[in-house]
CSV table of C-alpha atoms in Angstrom, one decimal:
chain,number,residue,atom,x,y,z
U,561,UNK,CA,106.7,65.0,74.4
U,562,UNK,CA,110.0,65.4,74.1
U,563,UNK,CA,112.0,61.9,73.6
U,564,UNK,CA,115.9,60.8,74.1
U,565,UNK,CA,117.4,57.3,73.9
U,566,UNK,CA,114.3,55.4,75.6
U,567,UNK,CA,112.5,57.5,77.7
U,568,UNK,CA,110.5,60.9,77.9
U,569,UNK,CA,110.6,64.1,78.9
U,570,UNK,CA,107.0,65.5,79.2
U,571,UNK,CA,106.7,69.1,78.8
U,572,UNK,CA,103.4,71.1,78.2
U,573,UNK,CA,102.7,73.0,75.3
U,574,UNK,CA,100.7,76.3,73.6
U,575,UNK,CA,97.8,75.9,71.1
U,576,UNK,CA,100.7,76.0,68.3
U,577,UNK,CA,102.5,73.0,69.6
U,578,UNK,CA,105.3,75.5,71.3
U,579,UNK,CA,107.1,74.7,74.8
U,580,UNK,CA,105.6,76.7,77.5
U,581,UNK,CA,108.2,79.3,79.2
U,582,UNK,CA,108.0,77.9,83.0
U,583,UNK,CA,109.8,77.4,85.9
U,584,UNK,CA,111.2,73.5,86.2
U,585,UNK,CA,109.9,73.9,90.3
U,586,UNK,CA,106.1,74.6,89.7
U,587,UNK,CA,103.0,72.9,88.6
U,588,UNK,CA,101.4,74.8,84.9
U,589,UNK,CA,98.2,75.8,84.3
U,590,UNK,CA,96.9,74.8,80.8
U,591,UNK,CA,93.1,75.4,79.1
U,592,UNK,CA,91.8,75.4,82.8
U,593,UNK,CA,93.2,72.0,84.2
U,594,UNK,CA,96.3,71.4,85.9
U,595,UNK,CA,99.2,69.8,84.6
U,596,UNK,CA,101.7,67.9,86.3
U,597,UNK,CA,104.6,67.9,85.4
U,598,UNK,CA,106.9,65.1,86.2
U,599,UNK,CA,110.2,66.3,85.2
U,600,UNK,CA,113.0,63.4,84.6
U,601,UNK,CA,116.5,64.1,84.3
U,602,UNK,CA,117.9,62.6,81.2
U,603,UNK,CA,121.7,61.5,79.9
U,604,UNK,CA,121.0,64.0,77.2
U,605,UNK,CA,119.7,66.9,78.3
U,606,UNK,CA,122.0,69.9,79.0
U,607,UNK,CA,121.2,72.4,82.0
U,608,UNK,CA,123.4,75.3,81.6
U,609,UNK,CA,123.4,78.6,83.1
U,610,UNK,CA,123.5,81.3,80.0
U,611,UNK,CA,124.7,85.1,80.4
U,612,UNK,CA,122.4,86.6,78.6
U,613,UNK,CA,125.0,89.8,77.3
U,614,UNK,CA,127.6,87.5,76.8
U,615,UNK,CA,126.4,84.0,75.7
U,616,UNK,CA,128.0,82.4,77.7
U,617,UNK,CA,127.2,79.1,79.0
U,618,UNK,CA,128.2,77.1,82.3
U,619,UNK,CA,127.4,74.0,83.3
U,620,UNK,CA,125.2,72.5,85.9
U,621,UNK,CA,125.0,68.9,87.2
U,622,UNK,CA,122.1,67.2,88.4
U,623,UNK,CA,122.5,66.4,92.0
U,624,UNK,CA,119.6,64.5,93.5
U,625,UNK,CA,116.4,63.8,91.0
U,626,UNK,CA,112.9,63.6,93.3
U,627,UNK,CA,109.4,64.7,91.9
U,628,UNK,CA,109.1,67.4,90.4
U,629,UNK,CA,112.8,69.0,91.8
U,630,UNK,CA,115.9,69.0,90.6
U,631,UNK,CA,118.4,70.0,92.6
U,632,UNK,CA,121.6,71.5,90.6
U,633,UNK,CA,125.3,71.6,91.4
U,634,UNK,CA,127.5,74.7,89.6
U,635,UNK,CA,129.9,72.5,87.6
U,636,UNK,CA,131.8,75.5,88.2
U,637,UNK,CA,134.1,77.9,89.9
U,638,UNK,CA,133.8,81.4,91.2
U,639,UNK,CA,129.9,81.9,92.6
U,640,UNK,CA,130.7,85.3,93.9
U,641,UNK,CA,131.3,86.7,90.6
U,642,UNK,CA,128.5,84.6,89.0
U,643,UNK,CA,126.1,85.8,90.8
U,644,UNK,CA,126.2,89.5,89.3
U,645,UNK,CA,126.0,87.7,85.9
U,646,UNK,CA,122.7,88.7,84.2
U,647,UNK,CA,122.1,84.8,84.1
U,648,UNK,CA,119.1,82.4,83.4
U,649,UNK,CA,119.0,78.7,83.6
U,650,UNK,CA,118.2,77.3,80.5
U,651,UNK,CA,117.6,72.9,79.5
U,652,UNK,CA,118.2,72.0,76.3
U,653,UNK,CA,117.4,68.5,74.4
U,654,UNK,CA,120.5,66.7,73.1
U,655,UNK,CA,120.3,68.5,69.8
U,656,UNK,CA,121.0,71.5,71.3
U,657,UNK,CA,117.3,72.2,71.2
U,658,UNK,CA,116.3,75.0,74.5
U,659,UNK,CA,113.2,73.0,75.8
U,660,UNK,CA,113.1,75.9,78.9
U,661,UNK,CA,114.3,78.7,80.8
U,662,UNK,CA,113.7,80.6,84.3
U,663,UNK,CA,115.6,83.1,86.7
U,664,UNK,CA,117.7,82.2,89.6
U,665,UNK,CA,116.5,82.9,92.5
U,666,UNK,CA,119.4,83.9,94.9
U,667,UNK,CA,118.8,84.6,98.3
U,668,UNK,CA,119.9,81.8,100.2
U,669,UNK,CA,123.3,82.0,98.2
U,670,UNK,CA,123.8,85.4,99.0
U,671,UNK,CA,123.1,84.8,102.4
U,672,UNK,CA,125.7,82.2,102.4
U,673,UNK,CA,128.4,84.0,100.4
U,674,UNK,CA,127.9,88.1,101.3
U,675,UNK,CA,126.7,87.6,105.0
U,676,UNK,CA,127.6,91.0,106.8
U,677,UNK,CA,126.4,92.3,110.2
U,678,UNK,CA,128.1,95.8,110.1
U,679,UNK,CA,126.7,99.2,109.8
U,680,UNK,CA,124.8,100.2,106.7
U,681,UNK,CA,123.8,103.6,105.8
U,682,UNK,CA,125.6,106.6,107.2
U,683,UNK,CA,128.9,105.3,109.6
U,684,UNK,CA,131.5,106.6,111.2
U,685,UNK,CA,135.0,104.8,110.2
U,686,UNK,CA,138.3,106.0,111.4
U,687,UNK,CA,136.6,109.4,112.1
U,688,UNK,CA,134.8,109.9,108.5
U,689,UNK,CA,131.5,109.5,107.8
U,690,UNK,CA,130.8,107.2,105.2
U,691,UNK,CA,127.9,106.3,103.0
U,692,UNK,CA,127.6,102.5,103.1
U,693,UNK,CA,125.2,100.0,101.5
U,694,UNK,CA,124.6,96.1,100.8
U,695,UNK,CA,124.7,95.3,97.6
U,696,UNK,CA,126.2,91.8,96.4
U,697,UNK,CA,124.9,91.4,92.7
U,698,UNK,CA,126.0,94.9,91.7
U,699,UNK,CA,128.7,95.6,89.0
U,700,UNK,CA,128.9,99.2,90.2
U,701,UNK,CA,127.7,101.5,93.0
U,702,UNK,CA,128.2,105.2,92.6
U,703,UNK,CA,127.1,108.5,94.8
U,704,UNK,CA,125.2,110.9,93.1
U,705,UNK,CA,125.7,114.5,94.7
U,706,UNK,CA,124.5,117.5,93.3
U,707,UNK,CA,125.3,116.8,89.8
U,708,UNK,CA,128.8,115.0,90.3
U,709,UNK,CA,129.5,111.5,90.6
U,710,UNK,CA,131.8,108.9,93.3
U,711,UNK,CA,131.7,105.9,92.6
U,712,UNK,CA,131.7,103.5,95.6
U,713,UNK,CA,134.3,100.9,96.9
U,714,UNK,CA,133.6,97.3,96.8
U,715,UNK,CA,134.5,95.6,100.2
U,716,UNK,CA,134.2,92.3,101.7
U,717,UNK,CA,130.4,90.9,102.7
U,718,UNK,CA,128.7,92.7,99.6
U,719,UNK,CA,128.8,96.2,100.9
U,720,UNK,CA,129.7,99.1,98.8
U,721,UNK,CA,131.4,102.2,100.5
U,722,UNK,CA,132.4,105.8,100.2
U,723,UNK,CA,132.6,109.3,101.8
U,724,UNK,CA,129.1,110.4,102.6
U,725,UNK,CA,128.2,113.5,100.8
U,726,UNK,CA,124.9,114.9,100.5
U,727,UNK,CA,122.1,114.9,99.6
U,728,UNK,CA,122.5,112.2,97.5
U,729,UNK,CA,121.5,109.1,95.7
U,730,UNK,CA,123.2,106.0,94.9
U,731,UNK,CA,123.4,104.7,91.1
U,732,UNK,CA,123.3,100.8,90.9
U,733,UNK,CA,124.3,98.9,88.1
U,734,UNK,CA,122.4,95.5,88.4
U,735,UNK,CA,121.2,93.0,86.6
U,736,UNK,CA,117.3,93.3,86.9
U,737,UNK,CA,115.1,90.1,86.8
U,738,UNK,CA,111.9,92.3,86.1
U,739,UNK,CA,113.1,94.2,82.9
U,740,UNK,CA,115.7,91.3,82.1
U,741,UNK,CA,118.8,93.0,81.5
U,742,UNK,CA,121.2,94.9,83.7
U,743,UNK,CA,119.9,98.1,84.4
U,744,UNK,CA,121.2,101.7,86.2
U,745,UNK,CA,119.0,102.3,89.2
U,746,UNK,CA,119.0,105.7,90.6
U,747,UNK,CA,117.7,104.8,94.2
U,748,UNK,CA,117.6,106.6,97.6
U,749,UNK,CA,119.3,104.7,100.2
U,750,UNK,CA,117.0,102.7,102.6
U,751,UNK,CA,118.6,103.1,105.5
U,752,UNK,CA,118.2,107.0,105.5
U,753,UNK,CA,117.5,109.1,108.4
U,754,UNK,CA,116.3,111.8,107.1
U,755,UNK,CA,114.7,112.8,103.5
U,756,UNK,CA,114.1,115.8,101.3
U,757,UNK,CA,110.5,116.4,100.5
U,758,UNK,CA,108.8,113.3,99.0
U,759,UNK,CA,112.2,111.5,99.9
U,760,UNK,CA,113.4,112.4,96.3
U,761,UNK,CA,117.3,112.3,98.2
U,762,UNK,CA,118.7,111.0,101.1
U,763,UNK,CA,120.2,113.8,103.7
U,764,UNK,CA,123.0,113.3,105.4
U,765,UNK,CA,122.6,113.6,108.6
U,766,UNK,CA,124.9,112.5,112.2
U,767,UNK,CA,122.1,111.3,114.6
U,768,UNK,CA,125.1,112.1,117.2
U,769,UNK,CA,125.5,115.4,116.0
U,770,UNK,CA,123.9,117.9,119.0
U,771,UNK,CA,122.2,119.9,116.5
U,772,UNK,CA,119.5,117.5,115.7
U,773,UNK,CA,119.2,117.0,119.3
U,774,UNK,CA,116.4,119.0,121.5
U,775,UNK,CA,117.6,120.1,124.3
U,776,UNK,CA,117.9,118.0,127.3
U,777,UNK,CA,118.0,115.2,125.2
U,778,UNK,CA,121.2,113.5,126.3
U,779,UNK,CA,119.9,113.6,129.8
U,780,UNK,CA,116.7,113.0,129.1
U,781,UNK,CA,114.9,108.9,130.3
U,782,UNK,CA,111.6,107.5,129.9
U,783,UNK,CA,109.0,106.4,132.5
U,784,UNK,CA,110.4,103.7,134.6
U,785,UNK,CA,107.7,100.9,133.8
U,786,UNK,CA,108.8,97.5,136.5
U,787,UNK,CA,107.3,94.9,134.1
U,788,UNK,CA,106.1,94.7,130.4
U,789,UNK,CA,103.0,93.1,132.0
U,790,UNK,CA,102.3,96.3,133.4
U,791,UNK,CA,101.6,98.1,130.1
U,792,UNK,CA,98.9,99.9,128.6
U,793,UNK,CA,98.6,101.3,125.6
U,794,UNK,CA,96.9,104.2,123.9
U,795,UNK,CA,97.3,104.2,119.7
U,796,UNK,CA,97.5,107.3,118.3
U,797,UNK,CA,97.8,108.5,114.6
U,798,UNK,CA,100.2,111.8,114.9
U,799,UNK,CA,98.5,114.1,112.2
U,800,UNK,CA,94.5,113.3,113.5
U,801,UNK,CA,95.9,114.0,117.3
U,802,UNK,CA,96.3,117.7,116.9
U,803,UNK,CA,94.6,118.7,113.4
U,804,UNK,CA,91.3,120.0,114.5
U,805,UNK,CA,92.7,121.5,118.3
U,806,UNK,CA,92.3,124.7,118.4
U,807,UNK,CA,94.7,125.0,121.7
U,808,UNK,CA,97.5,124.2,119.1
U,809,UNK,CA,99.1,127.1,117.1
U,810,UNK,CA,98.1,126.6,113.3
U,811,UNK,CA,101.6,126.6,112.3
U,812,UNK,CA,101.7,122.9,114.5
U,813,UNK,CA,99.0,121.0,114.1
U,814,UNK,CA,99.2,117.8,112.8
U,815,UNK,CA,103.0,117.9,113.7
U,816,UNK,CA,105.4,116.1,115.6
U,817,UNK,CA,105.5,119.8,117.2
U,818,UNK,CA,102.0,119.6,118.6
U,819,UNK,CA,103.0,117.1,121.0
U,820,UNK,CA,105.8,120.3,123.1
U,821,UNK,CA,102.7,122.2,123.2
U,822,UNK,CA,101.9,121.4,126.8
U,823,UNK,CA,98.9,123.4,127.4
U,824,UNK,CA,97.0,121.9,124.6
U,825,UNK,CA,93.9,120.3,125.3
U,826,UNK,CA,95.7,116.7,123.4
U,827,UNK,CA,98.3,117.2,125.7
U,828,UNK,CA,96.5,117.7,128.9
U,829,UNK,CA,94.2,114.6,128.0
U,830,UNK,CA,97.6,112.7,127.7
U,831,UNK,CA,98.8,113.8,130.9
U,832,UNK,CA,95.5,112.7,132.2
U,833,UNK,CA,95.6,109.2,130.7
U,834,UNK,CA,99.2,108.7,132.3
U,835,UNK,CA,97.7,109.6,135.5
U,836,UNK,CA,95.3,106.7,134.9
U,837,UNK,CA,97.8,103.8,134.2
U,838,UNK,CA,97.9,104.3,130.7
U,839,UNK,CA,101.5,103.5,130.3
U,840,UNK,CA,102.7,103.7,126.6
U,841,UNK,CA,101.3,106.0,123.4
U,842,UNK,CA,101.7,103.6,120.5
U,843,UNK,CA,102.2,105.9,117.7
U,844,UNK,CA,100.8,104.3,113.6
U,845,UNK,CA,103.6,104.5,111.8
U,846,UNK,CA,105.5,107.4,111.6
U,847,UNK,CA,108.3,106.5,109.1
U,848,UNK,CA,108.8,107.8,105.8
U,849,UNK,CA,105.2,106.2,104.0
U,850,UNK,CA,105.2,106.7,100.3
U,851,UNK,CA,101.6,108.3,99.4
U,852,UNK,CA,100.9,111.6,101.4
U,853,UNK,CA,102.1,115.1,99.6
U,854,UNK,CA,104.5,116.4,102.2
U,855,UNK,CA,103.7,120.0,101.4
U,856,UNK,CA,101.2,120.6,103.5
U,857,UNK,CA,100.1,123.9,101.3
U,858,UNK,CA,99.4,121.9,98.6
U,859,UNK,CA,96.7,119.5,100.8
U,860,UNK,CA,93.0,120.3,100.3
U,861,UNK,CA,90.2,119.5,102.7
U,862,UNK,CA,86.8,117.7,101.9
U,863,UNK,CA,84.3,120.7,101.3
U,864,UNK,CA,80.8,119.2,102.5
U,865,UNK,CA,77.9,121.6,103.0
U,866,UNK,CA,75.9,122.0,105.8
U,867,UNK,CA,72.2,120.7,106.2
U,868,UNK,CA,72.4,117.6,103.4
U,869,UNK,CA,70.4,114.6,104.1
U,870,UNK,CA,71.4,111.5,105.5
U,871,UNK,CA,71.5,109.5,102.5
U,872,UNK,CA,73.0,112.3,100.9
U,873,UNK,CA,76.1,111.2,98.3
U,874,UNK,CA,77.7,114.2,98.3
U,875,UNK,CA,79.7,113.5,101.6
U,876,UNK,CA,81.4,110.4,100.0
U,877,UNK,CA,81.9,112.0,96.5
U,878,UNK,CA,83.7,114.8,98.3
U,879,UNK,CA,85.9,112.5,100.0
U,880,UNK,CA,86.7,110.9,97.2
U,881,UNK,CA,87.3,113.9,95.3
U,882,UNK,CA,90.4,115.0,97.6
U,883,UNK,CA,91.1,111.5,98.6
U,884,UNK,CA,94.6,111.7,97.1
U,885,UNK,CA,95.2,115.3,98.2
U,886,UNK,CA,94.2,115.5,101.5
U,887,UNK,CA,96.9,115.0,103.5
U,888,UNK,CA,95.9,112.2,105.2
U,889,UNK,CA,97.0,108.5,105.5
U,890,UNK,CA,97.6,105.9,108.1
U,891,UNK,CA,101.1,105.4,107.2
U,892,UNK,CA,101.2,101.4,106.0
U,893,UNK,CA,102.9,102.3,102.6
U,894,UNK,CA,106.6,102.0,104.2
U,895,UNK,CA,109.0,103.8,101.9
U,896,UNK,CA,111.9,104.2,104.0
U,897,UNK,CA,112.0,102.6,107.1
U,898,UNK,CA,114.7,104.7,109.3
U,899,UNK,CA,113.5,108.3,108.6
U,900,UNK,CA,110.7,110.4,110.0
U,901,UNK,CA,107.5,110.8,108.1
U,902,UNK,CA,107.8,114.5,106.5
U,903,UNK,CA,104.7,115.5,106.2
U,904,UNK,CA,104.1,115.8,110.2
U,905,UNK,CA,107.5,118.0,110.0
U,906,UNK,CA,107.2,121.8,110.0
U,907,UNK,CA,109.9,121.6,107.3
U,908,UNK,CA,109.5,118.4,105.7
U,909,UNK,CA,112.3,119.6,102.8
U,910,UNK,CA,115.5,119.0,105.6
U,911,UNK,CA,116.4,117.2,108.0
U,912,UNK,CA,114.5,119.2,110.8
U,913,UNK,CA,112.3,116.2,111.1
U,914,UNK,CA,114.6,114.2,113.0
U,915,UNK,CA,114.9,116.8,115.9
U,916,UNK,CA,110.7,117.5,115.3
U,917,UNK,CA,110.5,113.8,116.4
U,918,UNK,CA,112.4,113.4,118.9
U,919,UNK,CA,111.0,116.2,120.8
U,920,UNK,CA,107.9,114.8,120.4
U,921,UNK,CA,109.1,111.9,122.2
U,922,UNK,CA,110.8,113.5,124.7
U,923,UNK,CA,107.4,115.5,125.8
U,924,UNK,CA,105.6,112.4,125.5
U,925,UNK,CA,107.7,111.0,128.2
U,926,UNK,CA,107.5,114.0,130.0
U,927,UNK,CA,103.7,113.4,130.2
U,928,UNK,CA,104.7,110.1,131.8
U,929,UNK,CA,104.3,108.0,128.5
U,930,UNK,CA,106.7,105.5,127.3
U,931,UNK,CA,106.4,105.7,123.5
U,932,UNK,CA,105.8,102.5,121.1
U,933,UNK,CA,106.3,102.7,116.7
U,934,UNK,CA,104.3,100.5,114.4
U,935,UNK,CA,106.7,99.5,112.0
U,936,UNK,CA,105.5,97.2,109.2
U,937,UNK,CA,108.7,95.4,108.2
U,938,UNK,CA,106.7,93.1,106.5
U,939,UNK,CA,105.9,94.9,103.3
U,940,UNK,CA,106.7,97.8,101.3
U,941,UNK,CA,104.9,100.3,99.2
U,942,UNK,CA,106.8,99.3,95.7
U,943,UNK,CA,109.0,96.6,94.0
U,944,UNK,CA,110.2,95.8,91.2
U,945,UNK,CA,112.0,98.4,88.8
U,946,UNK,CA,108.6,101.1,89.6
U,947,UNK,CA,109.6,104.8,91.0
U,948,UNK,CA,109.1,104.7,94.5
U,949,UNK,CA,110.9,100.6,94.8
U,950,UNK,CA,113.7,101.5,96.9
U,951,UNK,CA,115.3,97.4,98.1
U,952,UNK,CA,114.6,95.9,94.5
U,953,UNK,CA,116.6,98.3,92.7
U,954,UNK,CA,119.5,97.5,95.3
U,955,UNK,CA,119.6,93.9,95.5
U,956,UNK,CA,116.6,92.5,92.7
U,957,UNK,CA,114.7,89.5,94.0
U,958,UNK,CA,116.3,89.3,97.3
U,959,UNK,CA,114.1,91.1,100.1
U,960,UNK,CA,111.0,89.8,99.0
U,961,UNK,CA,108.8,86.3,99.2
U,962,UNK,CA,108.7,84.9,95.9
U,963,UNK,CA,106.4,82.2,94.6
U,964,UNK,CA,107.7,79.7,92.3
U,965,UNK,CA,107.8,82.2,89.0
U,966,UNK,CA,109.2,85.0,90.9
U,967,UNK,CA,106.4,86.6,91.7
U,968,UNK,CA,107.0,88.7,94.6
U,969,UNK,CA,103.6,87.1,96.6
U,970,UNK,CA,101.3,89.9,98.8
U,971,UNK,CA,99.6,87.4,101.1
């Protein structure tokens, strides 16, 4: 217990008799029971925010005391350029004494000061095509190109802007709430349209640009459908549709291509299914996913021999075997969510994709089929600082739920 003037300020503590590092918002766990904390402002406690590069410190006043909340005012000016300070809010006793810390957690500010509802990604301005991306809490933003370096302009709303050139990454200086300092990010833009292999870089690419286009694109429209209750669907995973057909030309199968092979016995069962009222193909997802090898040469297939038992093992333990390596996946590891999958591309390593998908759409409507994407905006593959985080190296702690220690929460 931690005492001032008359009154005290309950904390909880470690075997050794040390203050617990917490969150002032959440109820602790200690030796297996739960402890409530009931946190009272005081006269003589100090709640500061403090840079943790700099030292420096900055006041906050206590607004409105209820429970187990405080709610805080800045006593200070200039949020905007606060809220790219590597900062933690810190209470100290009235001897100066730091009884706790935690991270901010700023996503309503944000929202509040950097709200944009422009383009992101690759746009056309004034007849250039720039690279553009959101990023509020960043000190710097730069363009890595084939070995050179542009660093970005910062412009009103958050966004960070410069001639697209490509492929390329972007370099993000950012303070980081999961490694606790300000760190250099080298992240892939997440509103690509198209990837190199394993989306090491994004491509840049002019979805207006005819020569991503099949032909008869432009002109091309779907199946006139009078009512949304009039729909039918028919899910479809893009790599098991044509894999085993042996109508389809090696080369194709398990492709977007395999869908323009029109004599295929895939595509003549779809024809036949349009003819029946089936209305719409709904395709698992077929956006860039994050765990599927998009070589295809380098996929191996389960080798199970002929004639085994029923409760043989060898099955399973041969799955399991290639499990990582075989190609296969039903796409619900979202890595970026604006590109097409590579590995159902002929050439995943360019942006051939894009066209590859779009004809595939455009024969599906030829069958007669409207065409539907599962798209899981609700989760991505990776978070944090990790290799294949793509949003949390942009803008840390922002695009995801967190619980009441910052946790990013999966349920």
């Amino acid at each position: 217990t931690y005492r001032a003037e008359d009154r005290s300020f309950p904390v909880a503590e470690d075997a050794n008799g040390q203050a617990l590092n917490r969150n002032l918002d959440r109820r602790t766990r200690r030796r297996g029971a739960e402890l409530d904390l009931k946190w009272r402002p005081l006269d003589s406690l100090r709640v500061e925010s403090l840079n943790l590069e700099t030292g420096q410190r900055l006041p906050f006043l206590v607004e409105k005391p209820s429970g187990e909340h405080w709610e805080l005012k800045p006593g200070f000016s200039g949020l905007a350029a606060w809220a790219k300070e590597p900062a933690v809010l810190v209470v100290s006793d009235w001897q100066g004494r730091e009884l706790d810390r935690t991270y901010f957690q700023l996503g309503a500010l944000l929202d509040g000061l950097y709200s944009y509802d422009g383009c992101l990604g690759l746009c056309r301005e004034g007849g250039r095509l720039l690279a553009k991306v959101w990023a509020p809490t960043a000190k710097s933003v730069k363009l890595l190109s084939q070995g050179q370096e542009f660093p970005l302009e910062e412009r009103e709303g958050g966004v960070w802007a410069g001639e697209a050139r490509g492929p390329y990454r972007y370099e993000v200086e950012v303070f980081t709430p999961a490694t606790g300092r300000v760190e250099r990010h080298s992240v892939t833009d997440p509103y690509s349209l198209a990837l190199s292999a394993n989306s090491r870089e994004t491509l840049v690419v002019d979805p207006l640009d005819e020569k991503w286009m099949p032909d008869g694109w432009k002109s091309g429209k779907r199946p006139l459908l009078e009512s949304l209750n009039d729909s039918v669907l028919y899910e479809l995973h893009v790599r098991e549709f044509s894999l085993s057909d042996q109508t389809v030309p090696p080369a194709l199968r398990g492709t977007y291509s395999a869908f323009t092979v029109e004599a295929s016995a895939g595509s003549r069962h779809l024809s036949e299914l349009a003819k029946a009222g089936v209305t719409h193909v709904h395709l698992l997802p077929v956006n860039d996913f994050a765990t599927v090898e998009e070589d295809a040469a380098s996929h191996r297939a389960p080798e199970i021999p002929a004639g085994l038992p029923a409760d043989s093992p060898v099955p399973q333990e041969e799955l399991q075997r290639v499990r990582s390596i075989d190609g296969f996946n039903w796409g619900y590891d979202p890595y970026h969510f604006f590109a097409p999958e590579g590995s159902y591309s002929t050439e995943p390593d360019g942006p051939q994709r894009v066209k590859e998908f779009r004809a595939m759409v455009q024969a599906l409507h030829r069958m007669g089929l409207r065409v539907v994407m599962d798209v899981v905006f609700n989760h991505t593959y990776s978070s944090g600082a990790s290799r294949d985080s793509v949003l949390d190296k942009i803008v840390p702690g922002y695009y995801y739920r967190l619980d009441d220690s910052g946790q990013v929460r999966n349920s």
